mmCIF file of C-alpha atoms in Angstrom:
data_model
loop_
_atom_site.group_PDB
_atom_site.id
_atom_site.type_symbol
_atom_site.label_atom_id
_atom_site.label_comp_id
_atom_site.label_asym_id
_atom_site.label_seq_id
_atom_site.Cartn_x
_atom_site.Cartn_y
_atom_site.Cartn_z
ATOM 1 C CA MET A 1 18.343 -41.116 29.837
ATOM 2 C CA ASP A 2 16.493 -44.340 30.631
ATOM 3 C CA LYS A 3 19.247 -45.802 32.814
ATOM 4 C CA TYR A 4 19.328 -42.739 35.030
ATOM 5 C CA ARG A 5 15.527 -42.655 35.332
ATOM 6 C CA VAL A 6 15.384 -46.251 36.553
ATOM 7 C CA VAL A 7 18.222 -45.777 39.037
ATOM 8 C CA LYS A 8 16.586 -42.579 40.328
ATOM 9 C CA CYS A 9 13.231 -44.350 40.659
ATOM 10 C CA LEU A 10 14.776 -47.094 42.775
ATOM 11 C CA GLN A 11 16.557 -44.508 44.891
ATOM 12 C CA GLU A 12 13.270 -42.720 45.538
ATOM 13 C CA THR A 13 10.732 -45.557 45.889
ATOM 14 C CA GLY A 14 12.811 -48.722 46.290
ATOM 15 C CA ILE A 15 10.332 -51.017 44.527
ATOM 16 C CA VAL A 16 10.021 -52.718 41.155
ATOM 17 C CA ALA A 17 6.771 -54.689 40.825
ATOM 18 C CA ILE A 18 7.235 -58.074 39.147
ATOM 19 C CA VAL A 19 4.320 -59.317 37.038
ATOM 20 C CA ARG A 20 4.430 -63.010 36.181
ATOM 21 C CA GLY A 21 1.722 -65.296 34.805
ATOM 22 C CA ILE A 22 -0.992 -62.628 34.737
ATOM 23 C CA PRO A 23 -3.655 -62.521 31.970
ATOM 24 C CA ALA A 24 -2.758 -59.895 29.380
ATOM 25 C CA GLY A 25 -6.129 -58.213 29.610
ATOM 26 C CA LYS A 26 -5.551 -57.238 33.230
ATOM 27 C CA ILE A 27 -2.067 -55.774 32.983
ATOM 28 C CA GLU A 28 -3.100 -52.134 32.598
ATOM 29 C CA LYS A 29 -5.459 -52.239 35.583
ATOM 30 C CA ILE A 30 -2.703 -53.868 37.652
ATOM 31 C CA ALA A 31 -0.246 -51.157 36.628
ATOM 32 C CA ALA A 32 -2.745 -48.418 37.449
ATOM 33 C CA ALA A 33 -3.394 -49.958 40.883
ATOM 34 C CA LEU A 34 0.331 -50.192 41.594
ATOM 35 C CA TYR A 35 0.902 -46.615 40.484
ATOM 36 C CA GLU A 36 -1.907 -45.396 42.742
ATOM 37 C CA GLY A 37 -0.092 -47.099 45.599
ATOM 38 C CA GLY A 38 3.184 -45.329 44.819
ATOM 39 C CA VAL A 39 5.008 -47.940 42.725
ATOM 40 C CA GLN A 40 6.596 -46.346 39.671
ATOM 41 C CA ALA A 41 8.439 -49.268 38.061
ATOM 42 C CA ILE A 42 6.944 -52.489 36.731
ATOM 43 C CA GLU A 43 8.496 -55.492 35.032
ATOM 44 C CA VAL A 44 6.737 -58.146 32.966
ATOM 45 C CA THR A 45 8.563 -61.475 32.915
ATOM 46 C CA CYS A 46 9.339 -63.195 29.627
ATOM 47 C CA ASN A 47 7.756 -66.454 30.809
ATOM 48 C CA THR A 48 4.369 -64.738 30.963
ATOM 49 C CA PRO A 49 2.171 -65.560 27.952
ATOM 50 C CA GLY A 50 1.777 -62.484 25.771
ATOM 51 C CA TYR A 51 4.582 -60.599 27.530
ATOM 52 C CA LEU A 52 5.631 -58.578 24.479
ATOM 53 C CA SER A 53 2.132 -57.225 23.860
ATOM 54 C CA MET A 54 1.851 -56.461 27.573
ATOM 55 C CA ILE A 55 5.084 -54.468 27.545
ATOM 56 C CA GLU A 56 3.904 -52.621 24.432
ATOM 57 C CA ALA A 57 0.536 -51.831 26.007
ATOM 58 C CA LEU A 58 2.065 -50.589 29.251
ATOM 59 C CA SER A 59 4.637 -48.492 27.412
ATOM 60 C CA SER A 60 1.832 -46.883 25.407
ATOM 61 C CA THR A 61 -0.672 -46.244 28.212
ATOM 62 C CA MET A 62 1.495 -45.913 31.322
ATOM 63 C CA GLY A 63 4.878 -44.981 29.899
ATOM 64 C CA ASP A 64 4.505 -41.345 30.873
ATOM 65 C CA LYS A 65 3.911 -42.349 34.511
ATOM 66 C CA MET A 66 5.729 -45.624 35.089
ATOM 67 C CA LEU A 67 9.011 -47.181 34.032
ATOM 68 C CA VAL A 68 8.228 -50.378 32.158
ATOM 69 C CA GLY A 69 10.752 -53.196 32.046
ATOM 70 C CA ALA A 70 11.145 -56.893 31.349
ATOM 71 C CA GLY A 71 12.249 -59.742 33.574
ATOM 72 C CA THR A 72 13.516 -63.306 33.156
ATOM 73 C CA VAL A 73 15.403 -62.210 30.037
ATOM 74 C CA LEU A 74 17.636 -65.165 29.188
ATOM 75 C CA SER A 75 19.221 -64.337 25.818
ATOM 76 C CA PRO A 76 20.362 -61.389 23.679
ATOM 77 C CA THR A 77 17.506 -62.118 21.264
ATOM 78 C CA ALA A 78 14.963 -61.874 24.068
ATOM 79 C CA ALA A 79 16.606 -58.685 25.302
ATOM 80 C CA GLN A 80 16.301 -57.051 21.882
ATOM 81 C CA LEU A 81 12.664 -58.101 21.579
ATOM 82 C CA VAL A 82 11.645 -56.578 24.910
ATOM 83 C CA ILE A 83 13.580 -53.384 24.210
ATOM 84 C CA ASP A 84 11.880 -53.097 20.829
ATOM 85 C CA ALA A 85 8.551 -53.561 22.651
ATOM 86 C CA GLY A 86 9.361 -50.595 24.884
ATOM 87 C CA ALA A 87 11.236 -51.966 27.919
ATOM 88 C CA LYS A 88 13.375 -49.351 29.653
ATOM 89 C CA PHE A 89 15.195 -51.865 31.853
ATOM 90 C CA VAL A 90 16.000 -55.570 31.657
ATOM 91 C CA LEU A 91 16.338 -58.040 34.536
ATOM 92 C CA ALA A 92 17.628 -61.584 34.426
ATOM 93 C CA PRO A 93 18.050 -64.410 36.942
ATOM 94 C CA ASP A 94 21.646 -64.893 35.802
ATOM 95 C CA LEU A 95 24.695 -62.941 34.644
ATOM 96 C CA ASN A 96 25.025 -63.264 30.865
ATOM 97 C CA PRO A 97 27.659 -60.883 29.434
ATOM 98 C CA GLU A 98 26.037 -61.028 25.979
ATOM 99 C CA VAL A 99 22.691 -59.887 27.377
ATOM 100 C CA VAL A 100 24.374 -57.097 29.353
ATOM 101 C CA GLN A 101 26.273 -55.944 26.269
ATOM 102 C CA LEU A 102 23.174 -55.812 24.090
ATOM 103 C CA VAL A 103 21.158 -53.927 26.713
ATOM 104 C CA HIS A 104 23.965 -51.409 27.131
ATOM 105 C CA GLN A 105 24.230 -50.962 23.369
ATOM 106 C CA ASN A 106 20.579 -49.937 23.436
ATOM 107 C CA GLN A 107 21.329 -47.518 26.294
ATOM 108 C CA LYS A 108 18.957 -49.288 28.698
ATOM 109 C CA LEU A 109 19.584 -50.502 32.237
ATOM 110 C CA ALA A 110 20.695 -54.115 32.648
ATOM 111 C CA ILE A 111 20.069 -55.703 36.047
ATOM 112 C CA PRO A 112 21.591 -59.201 35.940
ATOM 113 C CA GLY A 113 21.128 -61.826 38.617
ATOM 114 C CA VAL A 114 24.090 -62.599 40.887
ATOM 115 C CA THR A 115 24.816 -64.672 43.962
ATOM 116 C CA THR A 116 28.567 -64.592 44.569
ATOM 117 C CA PRO A 117 31.209 -61.878 44.994
ATOM 118 C CA SER A 118 32.841 -63.049 41.760
ATOM 119 C CA GLU A 119 29.617 -62.552 39.832
ATOM 120 C CA ILE A 120 29.144 -59.089 41.323
ATOM 121 C CA MET A 121 32.649 -58.072 40.294
ATOM 122 C CA THR A 122 32.185 -59.526 36.813
ATOM 123 C CA ALA A 123 29.010 -57.463 36.464
ATOM 124 C CA TYR A 124 30.814 -54.387 37.773
ATOM 125 C CA ARG A 125 33.565 -54.819 35.157
ATOM 126 C CA LEU A 126 30.893 -55.081 32.465
ATOM 127 C CA GLY A 127 29.633 -51.655 33.475
ATOM 128 C CA VAL A 128 26.502 -52.831 35.287
ATOM 129 C CA ASP A 129 24.979 -50.193 37.565
ATOM 130 C CA ILE A 130 22.655 -52.417 39.634
ATOM 131 C CA VAL A 131 22.698 -56.164 40.281
ATOM 132 C CA LYS A 132 19.911 -58.453 41.420
ATOM 133 C CA LEU A 133 20.611 -60.752 44.376
ATOM 134 C CA PHE A 134 18.672 -63.905 43.628
ATOM 135 C CA PRO A 135 17.217 -65.881 45.331
ATOM 136 C CA ALA A 136 17.330 -63.369 48.167
ATOM 137 C CA GLY A 137 14.890 -65.133 50.480
ATOM 138 C CA ALA A 138 16.934 -68.315 50.521
ATOM 139 C CA LEU A 139 20.221 -66.439 50.959
ATOM 140 C CA GLY A 140 18.944 -64.079 53.651
ATOM 141 C CA ALA A 141 19.725 -60.546 54.757
ATOM 142 C CA LYS A 142 22.876 -61.606 56.589
ATOM 143 C CA TYR A 143 24.303 -62.902 53.317
ATOM 144 C CA LEU A 144 23.684 -59.483 51.737
ATOM 145 C CA LYS A 145 25.338 -57.756 54.681
ATOM 146 C CA ASP A 146 28.378 -60.014 54.389
ATOM 147 C CA LEU A 147 28.605 -59.352 50.628
ATOM 148 C CA ARG A 148 28.539 -55.635 51.187
ATOM 149 C CA GLY A 149 31.469 -55.807 53.607
ATOM 150 C CA PRO A 150 34.072 -55.791 50.816
ATOM 151 C CA LEU A 151 31.607 -54.726 48.090
ATOM 152 C CA ASN A 152 29.834 -51.763 49.647
ATOM 153 C CA GLN A 153 30.052 -49.863 46.350
ATOM 154 C CA ALA A 154 27.677 -52.348 44.722
ATOM 155 C CA ALA A 155 24.020 -51.379 44.274
ATOM 156 C CA ILE A 156 22.158 -54.610 45.031
ATOM 157 C CA ILE A 157 18.429 -55.281 44.818
ATOM 158 C CA PRO A 158 17.217 -58.463 46.551
ATOM 159 C CA VAL A 159 14.607 -60.409 44.569
ATOM 160 C CA GLY A 160 12.737 -63.554 45.548
ATOM 161 C CA GLY A 161 11.322 -64.147 49.006
ATOM 162 C CA VAL A 162 11.225 -60.507 50.101
ATOM 163 C CA ASN A 163 8.094 -59.569 52.059
ATOM 164 C CA LEU A 164 6.840 -56.985 54.538
ATOM 165 C CA GLY A 165 8.225 -59.078 57.379
ATOM 166 C CA ASN A 166 11.852 -59.052 56.220
ATOM 167 C CA ILE A 167 12.196 -55.987 54.001
ATOM 168 C CA ALA A 168 13.524 -53.790 56.825
ATOM 169 C CA GLU A 169 16.222 -56.345 57.612
ATOM 170 C CA PHE A 170 17.365 -56.294 53.991
ATOM 171 C CA ILE A 171 17.482 -52.487 53.993
ATOM 172 C CA GLN A 172 19.550 -52.524 57.175
ATOM 173 C CA ALA A 173 21.879 -54.951 55.381
ATOM 174 C CA GLY A 174 22.353 -52.443 52.561
ATOM 175 C CA ALA A 175 19.737 -53.236 49.905
ATOM 176 C CA PHE A 176 19.468 -50.561 47.222
ATOM 177 C CA GLY A 177 15.913 -51.510 46.286
ATOM 178 C CA PHE A 178 13.744 -54.565 45.694
ATOM 179 C CA GLY A 179 11.936 -56.593 43.088
ATOM 180 C CA ILE A 180 8.630 -57.783 44.564
ATOM 181 C CA GLY A 181 6.401 -60.336 42.842
ATOM 182 C CA SER A 182 3.501 -62.303 44.285
ATOM 183 C CA GLU A 183 3.721 -60.576 47.673
ATOM 184 C CA LEU A 184 2.720 -57.400 45.839
ATOM 185 C CA VAL A 185 0.885 -58.510 42.691
ATOM 186 C CA ASP A 186 -1.534 -60.809 44.489
ATOM 187 C CA LYS A 187 -2.881 -63.336 41.965
ATOM 188 C CA LYS A 188 -6.030 -63.987 44.012
ATOM 189 C CA ALA A 189 -6.802 -60.273 44.041
ATOM 190 C CA VAL A 190 -6.148 -60.078 40.305
ATOM 191 C CA ALA A 191 -8.413 -63.061 39.608
ATOM 192 C CA GLU A 192 -11.205 -61.421 41.613
ATOM 193 C CA GLY A 193 -10.673 -57.991 40.085
ATOM 194 C CA ASP A 194 -9.801 -56.621 43.511
ATOM 195 C CA TYR A 195 -7.331 -53.984 42.416
ATOM 196 C CA ALA A 196 -7.827 -51.982 45.606
ATOM 197 C CA THR A 197 -5.967 -54.739 47.460
ATOM 198 C CA ILE A 198 -3.015 -54.362 45.089
ATOM 199 C CA THR A 199 -3.004 -50.610 45.705
ATOM 200 C CA GLU A 200 -2.998 -51.165 49.469
ATOM 201 C CA LYS A 201 -0.153 -53.684 49.190
ATOM 202 C CA ALA A 202 1.809 -51.205 47.092
ATOM 203 C CA LYS A 203 1.298 -48.485 49.699
ATOM 204 C CA ALA A 204 2.426 -50.880 52.436
ATOM 205 C CA PHE A 205 5.664 -51.776 50.633
ATOM 206 C CA ILE A 206 6.484 -48.169 49.751
ATOM 207 C CA GLU A 207 5.903 -47.134 53.366
ATOM 208 C CA ALA A 208 7.948 -50.068 54.710
ATOM 209 C CA VAL A 209 10.897 -49.015 52.558
ATOM 210 C CA ARG A 210 10.557 -45.384 53.624
ATOM 211 C CA ARG A 211 10.445 -46.235 57.316
ATOM 212 C CA ALA A 212 13.331 -48.688 57.152
ATOM 213 C CA ARG A 213 15.534 -46.267 55.226
ATOM 214 C CA ALA A 214 14.755 -43.527 57.752
ATOM 215 C CA SER A 215 15.982 -45.739 60.581
ATOM 216 C CA VAL A 216 19.298 -46.721 59.003
#
């Protein structure tokens, strides 16, 4: 089941790579570089030109190795489009019950964006398995730790502003996993065709998660 596979992937590796604003012709090389570095889940955001064809291409060429998802999904229509294109999971910056319902009807994993305890509980009542704390960098690891005081049953992935310098602090605060964008998918490296740098960044994030989890 797709939902279980995504949850298991986050349990094992802790990282979803976020691809935003990348030329469509480079997406498969990016995915291959990330996979070589140990990342097994990738999301293409819906505000990336050509995102549907990118999701289709990744699902076709990398779907047996990586979990392919969509991000910045703002409406039920958009959710259906990305699922039809092959997305196994759907992330959003907000909590939209209609999007969650549609994703669940398609038996995929919905990861809505939340900030407050009320939003987390609303998501929980909608049957959401994992929520996205956004913007995590602005809120900080202490905010996550405080949230998890009364809500320690919630699986929360910080997104936005997470880097190698603060990822351990977020894990110590109880992060379930992470969505990592430009800190991982380096646009300069992509522009220069330097996919080895992306692989090395992927290895660094996977190792940082492993070490931090081992110390908790």
